[in-house]
Each structure stands twice: as C-alpha cells, then as structure tokens.
PDB file of C-alpha atoms in Angstrom:
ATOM      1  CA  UNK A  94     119.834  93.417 111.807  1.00 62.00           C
ATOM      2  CA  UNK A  95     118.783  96.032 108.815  1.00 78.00           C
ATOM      3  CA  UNK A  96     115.919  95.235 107.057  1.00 92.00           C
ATOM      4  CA  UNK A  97     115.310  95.784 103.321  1.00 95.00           C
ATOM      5  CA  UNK A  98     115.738  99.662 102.866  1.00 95.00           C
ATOM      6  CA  UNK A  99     114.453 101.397  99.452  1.00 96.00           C
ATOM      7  CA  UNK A 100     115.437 104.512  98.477  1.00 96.00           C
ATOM      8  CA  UNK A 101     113.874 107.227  97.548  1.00 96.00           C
ATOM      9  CA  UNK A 102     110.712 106.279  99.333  1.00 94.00           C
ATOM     10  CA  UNK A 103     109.118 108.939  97.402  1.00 95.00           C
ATOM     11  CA  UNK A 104     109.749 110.384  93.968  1.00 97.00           C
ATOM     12  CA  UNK A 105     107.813 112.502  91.638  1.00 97.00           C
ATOM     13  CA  UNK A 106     109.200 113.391  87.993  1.00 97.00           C
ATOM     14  CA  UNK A 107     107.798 114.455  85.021  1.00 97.00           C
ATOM     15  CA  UNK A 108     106.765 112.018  81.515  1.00 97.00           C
ATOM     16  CA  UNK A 109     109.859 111.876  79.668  1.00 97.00           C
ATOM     17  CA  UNK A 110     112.085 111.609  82.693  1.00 97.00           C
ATOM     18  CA  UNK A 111     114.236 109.163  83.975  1.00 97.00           C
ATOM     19  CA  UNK A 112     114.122 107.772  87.645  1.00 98.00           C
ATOM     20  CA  UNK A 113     116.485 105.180  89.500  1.00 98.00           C
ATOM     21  CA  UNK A 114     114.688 102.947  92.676  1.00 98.00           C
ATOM     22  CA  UNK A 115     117.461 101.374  94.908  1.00 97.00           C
ATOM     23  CA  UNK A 116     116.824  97.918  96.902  1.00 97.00           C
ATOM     24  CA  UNK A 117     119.024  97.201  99.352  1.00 96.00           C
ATOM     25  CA  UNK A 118     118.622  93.565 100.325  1.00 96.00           C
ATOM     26  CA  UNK A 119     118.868  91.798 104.152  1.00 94.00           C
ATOM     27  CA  UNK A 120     122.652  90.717 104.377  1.00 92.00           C
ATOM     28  CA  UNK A 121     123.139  87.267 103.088  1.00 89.00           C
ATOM     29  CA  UNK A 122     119.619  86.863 101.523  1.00 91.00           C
ATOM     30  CA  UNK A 123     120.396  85.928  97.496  1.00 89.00           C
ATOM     31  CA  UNK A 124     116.629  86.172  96.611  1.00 91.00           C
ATOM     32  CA  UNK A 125     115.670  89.822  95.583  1.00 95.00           C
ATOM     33  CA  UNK A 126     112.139  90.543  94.215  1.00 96.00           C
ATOM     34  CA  UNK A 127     110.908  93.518  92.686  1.00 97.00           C
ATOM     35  CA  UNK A 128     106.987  94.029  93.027  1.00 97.00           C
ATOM     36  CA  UNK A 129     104.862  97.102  91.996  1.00 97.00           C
ATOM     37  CA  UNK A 130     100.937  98.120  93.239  1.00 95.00           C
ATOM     38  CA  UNK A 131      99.243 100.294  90.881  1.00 93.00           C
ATOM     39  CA  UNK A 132      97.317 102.744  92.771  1.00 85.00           C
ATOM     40  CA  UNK A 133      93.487 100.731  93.989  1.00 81.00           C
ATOM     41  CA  UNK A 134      95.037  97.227  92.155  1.00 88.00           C
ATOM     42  CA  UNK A 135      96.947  94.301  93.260  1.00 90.00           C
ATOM     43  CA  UNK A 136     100.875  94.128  93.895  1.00 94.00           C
ATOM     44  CA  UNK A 137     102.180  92.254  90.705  1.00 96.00           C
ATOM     45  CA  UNK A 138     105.211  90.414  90.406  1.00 96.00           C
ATOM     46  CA  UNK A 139     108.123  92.311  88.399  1.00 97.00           C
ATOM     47  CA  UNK A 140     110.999  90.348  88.365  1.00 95.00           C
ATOM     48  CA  UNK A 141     113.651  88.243  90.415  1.00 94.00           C
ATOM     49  CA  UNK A 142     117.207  88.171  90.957  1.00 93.00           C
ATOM     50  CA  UNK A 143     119.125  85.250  92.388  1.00 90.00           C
ATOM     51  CA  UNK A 144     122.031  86.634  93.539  1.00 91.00           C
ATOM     52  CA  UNK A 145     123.691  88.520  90.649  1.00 93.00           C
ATOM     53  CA  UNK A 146     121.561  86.995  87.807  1.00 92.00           C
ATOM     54  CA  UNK A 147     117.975  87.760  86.408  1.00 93.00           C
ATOM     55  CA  UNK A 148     115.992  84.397  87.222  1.00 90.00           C
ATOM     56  CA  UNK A 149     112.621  85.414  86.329  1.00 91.00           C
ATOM     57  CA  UNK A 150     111.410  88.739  84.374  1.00 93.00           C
ATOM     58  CA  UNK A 151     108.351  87.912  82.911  1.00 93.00           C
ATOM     59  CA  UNK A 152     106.383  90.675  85.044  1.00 94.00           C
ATOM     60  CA  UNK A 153     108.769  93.921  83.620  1.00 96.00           C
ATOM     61  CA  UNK A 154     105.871  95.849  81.476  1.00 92.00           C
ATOM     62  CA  UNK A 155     108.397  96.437  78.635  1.00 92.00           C
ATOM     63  CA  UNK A 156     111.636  97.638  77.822  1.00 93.00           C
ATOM     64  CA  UNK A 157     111.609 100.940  79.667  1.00 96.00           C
ATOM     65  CA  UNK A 158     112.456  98.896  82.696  1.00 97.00           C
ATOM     66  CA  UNK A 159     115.890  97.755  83.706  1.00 97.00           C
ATOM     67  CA  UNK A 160     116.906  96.415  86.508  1.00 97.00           C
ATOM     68  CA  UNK A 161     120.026  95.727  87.335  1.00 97.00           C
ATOM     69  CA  UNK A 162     121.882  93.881  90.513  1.00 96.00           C
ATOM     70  CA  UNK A 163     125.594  94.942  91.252  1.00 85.00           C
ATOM     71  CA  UNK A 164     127.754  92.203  92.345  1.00 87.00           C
ATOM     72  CA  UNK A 165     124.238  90.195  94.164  1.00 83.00           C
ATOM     73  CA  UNK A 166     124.280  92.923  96.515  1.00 92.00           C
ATOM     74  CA  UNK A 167     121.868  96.245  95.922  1.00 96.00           C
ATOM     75  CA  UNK A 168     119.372  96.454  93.028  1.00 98.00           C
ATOM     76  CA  UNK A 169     118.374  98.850  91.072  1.00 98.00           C
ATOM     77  CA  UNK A 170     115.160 100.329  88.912  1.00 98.00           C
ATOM     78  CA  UNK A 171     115.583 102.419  86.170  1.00 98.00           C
ATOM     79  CA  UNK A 172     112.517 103.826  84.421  1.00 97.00           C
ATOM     80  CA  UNK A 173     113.190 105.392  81.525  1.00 96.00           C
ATOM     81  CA  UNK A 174     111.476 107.495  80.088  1.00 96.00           C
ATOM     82  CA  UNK A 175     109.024 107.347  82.437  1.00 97.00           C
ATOM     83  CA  UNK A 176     104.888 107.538  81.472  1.00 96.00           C
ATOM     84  CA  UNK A 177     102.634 108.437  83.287  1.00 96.00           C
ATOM     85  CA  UNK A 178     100.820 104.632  83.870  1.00 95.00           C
ATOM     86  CA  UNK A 179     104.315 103.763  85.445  1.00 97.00           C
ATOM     87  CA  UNK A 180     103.037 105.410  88.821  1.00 97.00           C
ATOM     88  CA  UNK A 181     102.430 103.445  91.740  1.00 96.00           C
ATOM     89  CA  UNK A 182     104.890 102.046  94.184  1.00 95.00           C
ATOM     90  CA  UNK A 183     107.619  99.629  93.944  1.00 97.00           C
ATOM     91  CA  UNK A 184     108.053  96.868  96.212  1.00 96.00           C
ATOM     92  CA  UNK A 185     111.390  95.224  96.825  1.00 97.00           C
ATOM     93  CA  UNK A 186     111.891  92.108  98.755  1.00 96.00           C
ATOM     94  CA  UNK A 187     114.541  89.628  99.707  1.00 94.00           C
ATOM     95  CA  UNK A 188     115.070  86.301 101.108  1.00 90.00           C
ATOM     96  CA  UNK A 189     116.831  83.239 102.016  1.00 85.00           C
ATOM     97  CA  UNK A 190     117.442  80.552  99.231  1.00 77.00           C
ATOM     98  CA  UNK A 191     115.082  78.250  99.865  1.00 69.00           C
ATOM     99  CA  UNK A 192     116.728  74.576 100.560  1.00 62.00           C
ATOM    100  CA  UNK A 193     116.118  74.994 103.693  1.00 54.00           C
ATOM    101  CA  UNK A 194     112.323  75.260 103.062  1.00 61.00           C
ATOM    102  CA  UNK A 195     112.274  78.911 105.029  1.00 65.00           C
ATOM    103  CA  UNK A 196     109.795  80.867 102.496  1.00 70.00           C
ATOM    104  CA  UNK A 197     109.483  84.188 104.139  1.00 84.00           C
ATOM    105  CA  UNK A 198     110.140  87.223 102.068  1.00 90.00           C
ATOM    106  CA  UNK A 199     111.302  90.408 103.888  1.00 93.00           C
ATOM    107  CA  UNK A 200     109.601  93.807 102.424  1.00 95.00           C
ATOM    108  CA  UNK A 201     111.125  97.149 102.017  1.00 95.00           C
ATOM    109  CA  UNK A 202     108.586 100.369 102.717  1.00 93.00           C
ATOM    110  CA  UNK A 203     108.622 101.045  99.148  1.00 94.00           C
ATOM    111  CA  UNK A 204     109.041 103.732  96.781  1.00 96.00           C
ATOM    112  CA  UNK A 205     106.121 105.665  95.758  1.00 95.00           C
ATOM    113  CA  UNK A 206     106.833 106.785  91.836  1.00 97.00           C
ATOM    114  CA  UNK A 207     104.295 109.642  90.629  1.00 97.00           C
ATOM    115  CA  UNK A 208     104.763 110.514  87.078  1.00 97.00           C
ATOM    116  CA  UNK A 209     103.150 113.720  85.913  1.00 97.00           C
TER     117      UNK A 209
ATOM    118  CA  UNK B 100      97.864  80.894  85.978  1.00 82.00           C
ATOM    119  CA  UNK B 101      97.183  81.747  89.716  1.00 87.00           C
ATOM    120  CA  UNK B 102      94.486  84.376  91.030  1.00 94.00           C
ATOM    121  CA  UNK B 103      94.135  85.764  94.133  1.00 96.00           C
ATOM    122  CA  UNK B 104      90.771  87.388  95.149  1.00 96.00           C
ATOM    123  CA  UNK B 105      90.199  89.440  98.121  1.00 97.00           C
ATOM    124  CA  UNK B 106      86.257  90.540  97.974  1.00 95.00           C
ATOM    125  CA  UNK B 107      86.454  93.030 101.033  1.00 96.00           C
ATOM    126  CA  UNK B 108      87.964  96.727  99.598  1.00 95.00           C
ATOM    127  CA  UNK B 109      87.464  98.402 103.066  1.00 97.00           C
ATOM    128  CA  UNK B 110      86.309  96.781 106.261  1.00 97.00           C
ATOM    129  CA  UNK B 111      86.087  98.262 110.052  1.00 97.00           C
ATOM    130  CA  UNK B 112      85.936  96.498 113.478  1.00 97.00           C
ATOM    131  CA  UNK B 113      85.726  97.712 117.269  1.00 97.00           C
ATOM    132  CA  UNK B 114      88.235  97.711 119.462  1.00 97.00           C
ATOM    133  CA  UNK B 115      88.474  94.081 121.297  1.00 97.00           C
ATOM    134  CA  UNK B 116      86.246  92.613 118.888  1.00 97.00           C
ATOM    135  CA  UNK B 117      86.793  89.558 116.114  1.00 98.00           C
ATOM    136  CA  UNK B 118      87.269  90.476 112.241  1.00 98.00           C
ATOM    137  CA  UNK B 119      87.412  87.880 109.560  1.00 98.00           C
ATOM    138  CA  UNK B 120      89.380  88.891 106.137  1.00 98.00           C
ATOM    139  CA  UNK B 121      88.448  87.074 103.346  1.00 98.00           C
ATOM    140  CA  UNK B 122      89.928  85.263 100.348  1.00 98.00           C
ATOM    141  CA  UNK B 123      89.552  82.822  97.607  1.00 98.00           C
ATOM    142  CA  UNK B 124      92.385  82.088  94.818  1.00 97.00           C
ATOM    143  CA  UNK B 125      92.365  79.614  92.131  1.00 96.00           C
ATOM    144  CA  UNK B 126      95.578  77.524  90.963  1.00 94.00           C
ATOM    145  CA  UNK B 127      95.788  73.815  89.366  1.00 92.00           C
ATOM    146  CA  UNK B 128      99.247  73.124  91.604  1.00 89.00           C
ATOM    147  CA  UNK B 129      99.041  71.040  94.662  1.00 86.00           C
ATOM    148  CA  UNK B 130     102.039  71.540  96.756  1.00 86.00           C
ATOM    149  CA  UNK B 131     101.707  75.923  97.255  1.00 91.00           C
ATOM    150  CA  UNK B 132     101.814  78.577 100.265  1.00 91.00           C
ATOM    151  CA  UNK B 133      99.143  80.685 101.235  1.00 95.00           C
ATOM    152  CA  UNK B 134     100.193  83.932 103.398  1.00 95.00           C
ATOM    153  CA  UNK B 135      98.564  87.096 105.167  1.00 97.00           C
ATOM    154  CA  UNK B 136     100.946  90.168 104.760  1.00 96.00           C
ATOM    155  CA  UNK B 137      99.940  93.500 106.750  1.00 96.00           C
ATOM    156  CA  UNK B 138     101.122  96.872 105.381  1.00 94.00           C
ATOM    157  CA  UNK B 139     100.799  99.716 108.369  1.00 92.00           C
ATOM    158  CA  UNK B 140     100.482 103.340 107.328  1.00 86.00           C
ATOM    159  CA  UNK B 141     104.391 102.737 107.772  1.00 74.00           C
ATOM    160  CA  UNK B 142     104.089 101.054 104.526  1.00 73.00           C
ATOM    161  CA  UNK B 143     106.515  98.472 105.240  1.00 87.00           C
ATOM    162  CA  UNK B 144     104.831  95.036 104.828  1.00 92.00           C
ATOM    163  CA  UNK B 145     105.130  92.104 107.304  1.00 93.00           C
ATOM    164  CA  UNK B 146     104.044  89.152 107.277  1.00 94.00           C
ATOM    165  CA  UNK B 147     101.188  87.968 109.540  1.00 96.00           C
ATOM    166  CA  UNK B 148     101.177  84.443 108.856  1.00 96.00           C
ATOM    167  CA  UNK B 149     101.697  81.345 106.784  1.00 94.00           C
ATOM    168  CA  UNK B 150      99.761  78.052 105.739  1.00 94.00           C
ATOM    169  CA  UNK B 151     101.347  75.066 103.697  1.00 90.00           C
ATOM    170  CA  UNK B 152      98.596  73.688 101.660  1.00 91.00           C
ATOM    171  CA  UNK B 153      99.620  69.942 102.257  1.00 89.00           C
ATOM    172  CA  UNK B 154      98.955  70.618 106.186  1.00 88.00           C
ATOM    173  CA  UNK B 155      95.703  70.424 107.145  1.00 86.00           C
ATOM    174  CA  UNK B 156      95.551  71.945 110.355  1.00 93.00           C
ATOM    175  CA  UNK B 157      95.037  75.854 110.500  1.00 95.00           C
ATOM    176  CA  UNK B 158      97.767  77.834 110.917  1.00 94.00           C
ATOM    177  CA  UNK B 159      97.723  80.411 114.337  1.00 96.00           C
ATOM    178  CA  UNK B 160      99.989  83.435 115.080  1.00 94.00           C
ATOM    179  CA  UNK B 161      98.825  84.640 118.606  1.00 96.00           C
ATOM    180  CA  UNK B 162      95.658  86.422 117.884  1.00 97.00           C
ATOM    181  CA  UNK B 163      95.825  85.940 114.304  1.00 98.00           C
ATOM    182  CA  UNK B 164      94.416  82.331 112.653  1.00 97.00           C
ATOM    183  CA  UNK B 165      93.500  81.058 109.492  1.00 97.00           C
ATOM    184  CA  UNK B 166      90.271  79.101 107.755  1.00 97.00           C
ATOM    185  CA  UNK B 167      92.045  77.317 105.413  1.00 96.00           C
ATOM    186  CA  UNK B 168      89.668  75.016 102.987  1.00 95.00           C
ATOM    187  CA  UNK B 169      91.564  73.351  99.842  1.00 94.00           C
ATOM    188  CA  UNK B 170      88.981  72.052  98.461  1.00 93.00           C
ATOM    189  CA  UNK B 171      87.193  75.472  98.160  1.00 95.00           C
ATOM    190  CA  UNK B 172      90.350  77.101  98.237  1.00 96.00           C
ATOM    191  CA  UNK B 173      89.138  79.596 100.408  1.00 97.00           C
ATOM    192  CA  UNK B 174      92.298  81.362 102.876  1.00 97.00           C
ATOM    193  CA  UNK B 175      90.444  83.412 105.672  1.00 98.00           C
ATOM    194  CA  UNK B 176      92.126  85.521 108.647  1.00 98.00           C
ATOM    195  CA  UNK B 177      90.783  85.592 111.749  1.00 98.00           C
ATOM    196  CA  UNK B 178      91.928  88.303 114.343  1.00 98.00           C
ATOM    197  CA  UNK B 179      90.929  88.416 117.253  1.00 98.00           C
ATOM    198  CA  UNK B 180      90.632  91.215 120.280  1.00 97.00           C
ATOM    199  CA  UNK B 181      91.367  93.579 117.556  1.00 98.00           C
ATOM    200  CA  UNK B 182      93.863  96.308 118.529  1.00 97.00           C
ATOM    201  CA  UNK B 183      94.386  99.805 117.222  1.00 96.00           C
ATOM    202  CA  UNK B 184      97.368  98.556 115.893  1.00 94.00           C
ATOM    203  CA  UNK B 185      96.147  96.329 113.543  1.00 96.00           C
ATOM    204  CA  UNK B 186      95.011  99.161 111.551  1.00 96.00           C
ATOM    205  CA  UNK B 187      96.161  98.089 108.033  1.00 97.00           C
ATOM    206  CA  UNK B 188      96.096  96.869 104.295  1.00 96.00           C
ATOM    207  CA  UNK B 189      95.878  92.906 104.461  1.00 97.00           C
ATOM    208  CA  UNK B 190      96.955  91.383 101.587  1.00 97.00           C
ATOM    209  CA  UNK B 191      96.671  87.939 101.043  1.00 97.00           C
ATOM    210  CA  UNK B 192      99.030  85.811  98.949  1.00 96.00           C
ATOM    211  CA  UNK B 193     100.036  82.332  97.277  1.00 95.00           C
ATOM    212  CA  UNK B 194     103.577  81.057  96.597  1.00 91.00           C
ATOM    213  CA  UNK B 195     104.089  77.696  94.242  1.00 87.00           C
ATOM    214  CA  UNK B 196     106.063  75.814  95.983  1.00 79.00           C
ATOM    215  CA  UNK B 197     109.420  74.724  94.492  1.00 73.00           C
ATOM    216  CA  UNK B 198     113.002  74.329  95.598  1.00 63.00           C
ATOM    217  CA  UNK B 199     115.261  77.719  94.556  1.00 56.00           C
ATOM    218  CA  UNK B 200     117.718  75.220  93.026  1.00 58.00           C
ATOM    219  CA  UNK B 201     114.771  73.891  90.916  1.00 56.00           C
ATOM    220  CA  UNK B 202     115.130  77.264  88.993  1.00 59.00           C
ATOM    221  CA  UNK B 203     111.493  78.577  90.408  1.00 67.00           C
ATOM    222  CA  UNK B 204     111.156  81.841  90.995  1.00 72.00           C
ATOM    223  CA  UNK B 205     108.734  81.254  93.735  1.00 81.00           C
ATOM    224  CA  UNK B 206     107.200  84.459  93.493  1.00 89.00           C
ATOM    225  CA  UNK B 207     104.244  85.599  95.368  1.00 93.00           C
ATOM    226  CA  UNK B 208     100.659  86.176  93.433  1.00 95.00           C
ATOM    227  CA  UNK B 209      98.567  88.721  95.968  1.00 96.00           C
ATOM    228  CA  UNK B 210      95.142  90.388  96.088  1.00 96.00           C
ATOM    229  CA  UNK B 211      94.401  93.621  95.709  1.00 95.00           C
ATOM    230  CA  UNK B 212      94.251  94.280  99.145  1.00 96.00           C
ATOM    231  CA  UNK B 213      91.663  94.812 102.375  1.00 97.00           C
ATOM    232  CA  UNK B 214      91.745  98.084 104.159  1.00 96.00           C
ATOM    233  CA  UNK B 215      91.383  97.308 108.058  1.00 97.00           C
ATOM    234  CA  UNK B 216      90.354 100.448 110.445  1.00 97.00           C
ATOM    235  CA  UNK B 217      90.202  99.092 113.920  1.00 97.00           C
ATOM    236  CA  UNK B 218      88.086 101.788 115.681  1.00 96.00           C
ATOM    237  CA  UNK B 219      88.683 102.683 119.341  1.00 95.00           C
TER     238      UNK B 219
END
C-alpha cells in the first residue's frame, strides 16, 4: 500500500513568488492534515480537511495560504506570494475517520519550502 | 490551550545502551493521546508509539516504552539496546480526544523536537 507522498519534496523560489505543495493522501483515509516546522521550532498545526471540506483552519498564518482538496482526494498548498518567514517544511498527513477509535496519522516526507 | 515541551535539543547514546527522551505538556482535558513520532534523515515520520491517558499502564513497542505520569503530566520514552537505526528527531505529541463525527479536528500539538545520534 502507498503511503502519503508530497511533492516537490524540495522547493526553493524567490519572495514574491508563488509555490504549489501537493499531498497525496493513503487510499480511503478522509482525514488530511497539513502541518509546517519552522526551521529549530515545533511542527504546528495548519489546517484539516475531512474529506472534501475544510474542518479546521485556525493554524493557516493568513491569507496567502490556500489550500484546497479536489474531490477528498489530493490536497494542495498554494503560497502566494511567498515571504521569506514562510520557509520551513510542510507536513501532510492522513488518516482513518476515527469511529473506530484508530488515531494513527500517516506522515508524508515533506516538502522543504526555502524562500529567498 | 495545549503545550508540548521537549527539554532535550540534542542528545547521544552508545550503541546497545538505554536512552530516555523527555517530555512534559500541559492541557485542562482529561480524555487525550500522548504519542512518540520518529523522523529518520529520510524525513518521513513514523510513529513509535501511543499512550491513552485514561490507561494507566505504560504503553511498550518492542524496545521502545513509555513513563507515563498524569498527574505530572510527564510522557517519557525509553529505548532500549539502542541501534544505529534509531538515529532520529523524536517528537513527542498530544491529541484531544474526540470522535471525527463530533466535528473535532483532533489534531496533534508536538514539541519542538529531540535530536537522537546513536553512536556505534
């Protein structure tokens, strides 16, 4: 079984620019997290998608974030325009609903975003 | 809100020998997860290993166990027989927990993180 794969898994781009992360999920897992370490600081909490829709994005730093989930398959991260504190690197995640009280979240390698 | 606190930037442990990670996090809820992700050079996390807060015995993964202590709320991993391959970032985490059809987001709160160098 694929795990959670992230693409690029490494992108550098200049302030002003615009980049696009891509999260593609474990099959059949309607929980999708997006989660972002600042270089030396912990991984925060951006936002999370069940299925198709936006349950929770109280951790997106402001409105030059979008993320968007086609159809409650892949996911993606737009940055735009980009600044230079927006480095770091982006965590995705997925997982089961959770009914059936399984809690474990599957990690992709993440993205590493270096704005210059 | 919830904290996590991992004290221990960097730590480093011989080959076959026991290293305890550290952690302490503060929350007001009663019913939560604890966990211990690992993040190779690889990058790609895993998790290590889980605790439910309303269980009171320790939770054990092989060579991996946990100190758990609600009442000081203090989440430590043991490993022991350390192997080259557990070379790693730890992070530790916490999880309210709450059904997904509750409308919780149940996302995970982590620490920033302890650098493990298991030296041969």
């Amino acid at each position: 079984e694929a795990g959670v794969t992230q693409f690029p898994s490494h992108s550098v781009i200049e302030k002003g620019q615009t980049v696009t992360l891509r999260c593609d999920p474990i099959s059949g897992h309607d929980n999708l997290y997006w989660y972002r370490r600042v270089m030396g600081k912990e991984i925060k909490f951006l936002l999370h998608f069940v299925k198709e829709s936006k349950q929770d994005e109280s951790g997106m730093p402001n409105n030059r974030f979008l993320a968007e989930r086609t159809g409650g398959t892949y996911s993606t991260l737009k940055v735009q325009p980009a600044e230079l504190e927006d480095s770091g690197v982006y965590f995705c995640a997925s997982s089961q609903l959770w009914e059936a009280g399984n809690t474990e979240a599957f990690f992709g390698q993440g993205t590493r975003l270096t704005v210059v | 809100a919830q904290t996590v606190t991992q004290s221990q930037p960097e730590m480093s442990v011989q080959e076959a020998e026991t290293v305890t990670l550290s952690c302490t996090y503060d929350t007001s809820e009663s019913n939560y997860y604890l966990f211990w992700y690992k993040q190779p050079p690889s990058r790609q996390m895993i998790l290590v290993i889980r605790q439910e807060a309303y269980k009171q015995q320790n939770a054990t993964e092989n060579r991996f166990s946990v100190n758990f202590q609600k009442a000081a709320k203090s989440f430590s991993l043991k490993i022991s027989d350390s192997q080259l391959g557990d070379t790693a970032m730890y992070f530790c985490a916490f999880m309210k927990r709450s059904p997904n059809y509750g409308g919780a987001t149940n996302k995970l709160i982590f620490g920033t993180g302890t650098l493990l160098a298991v030296q041969p």
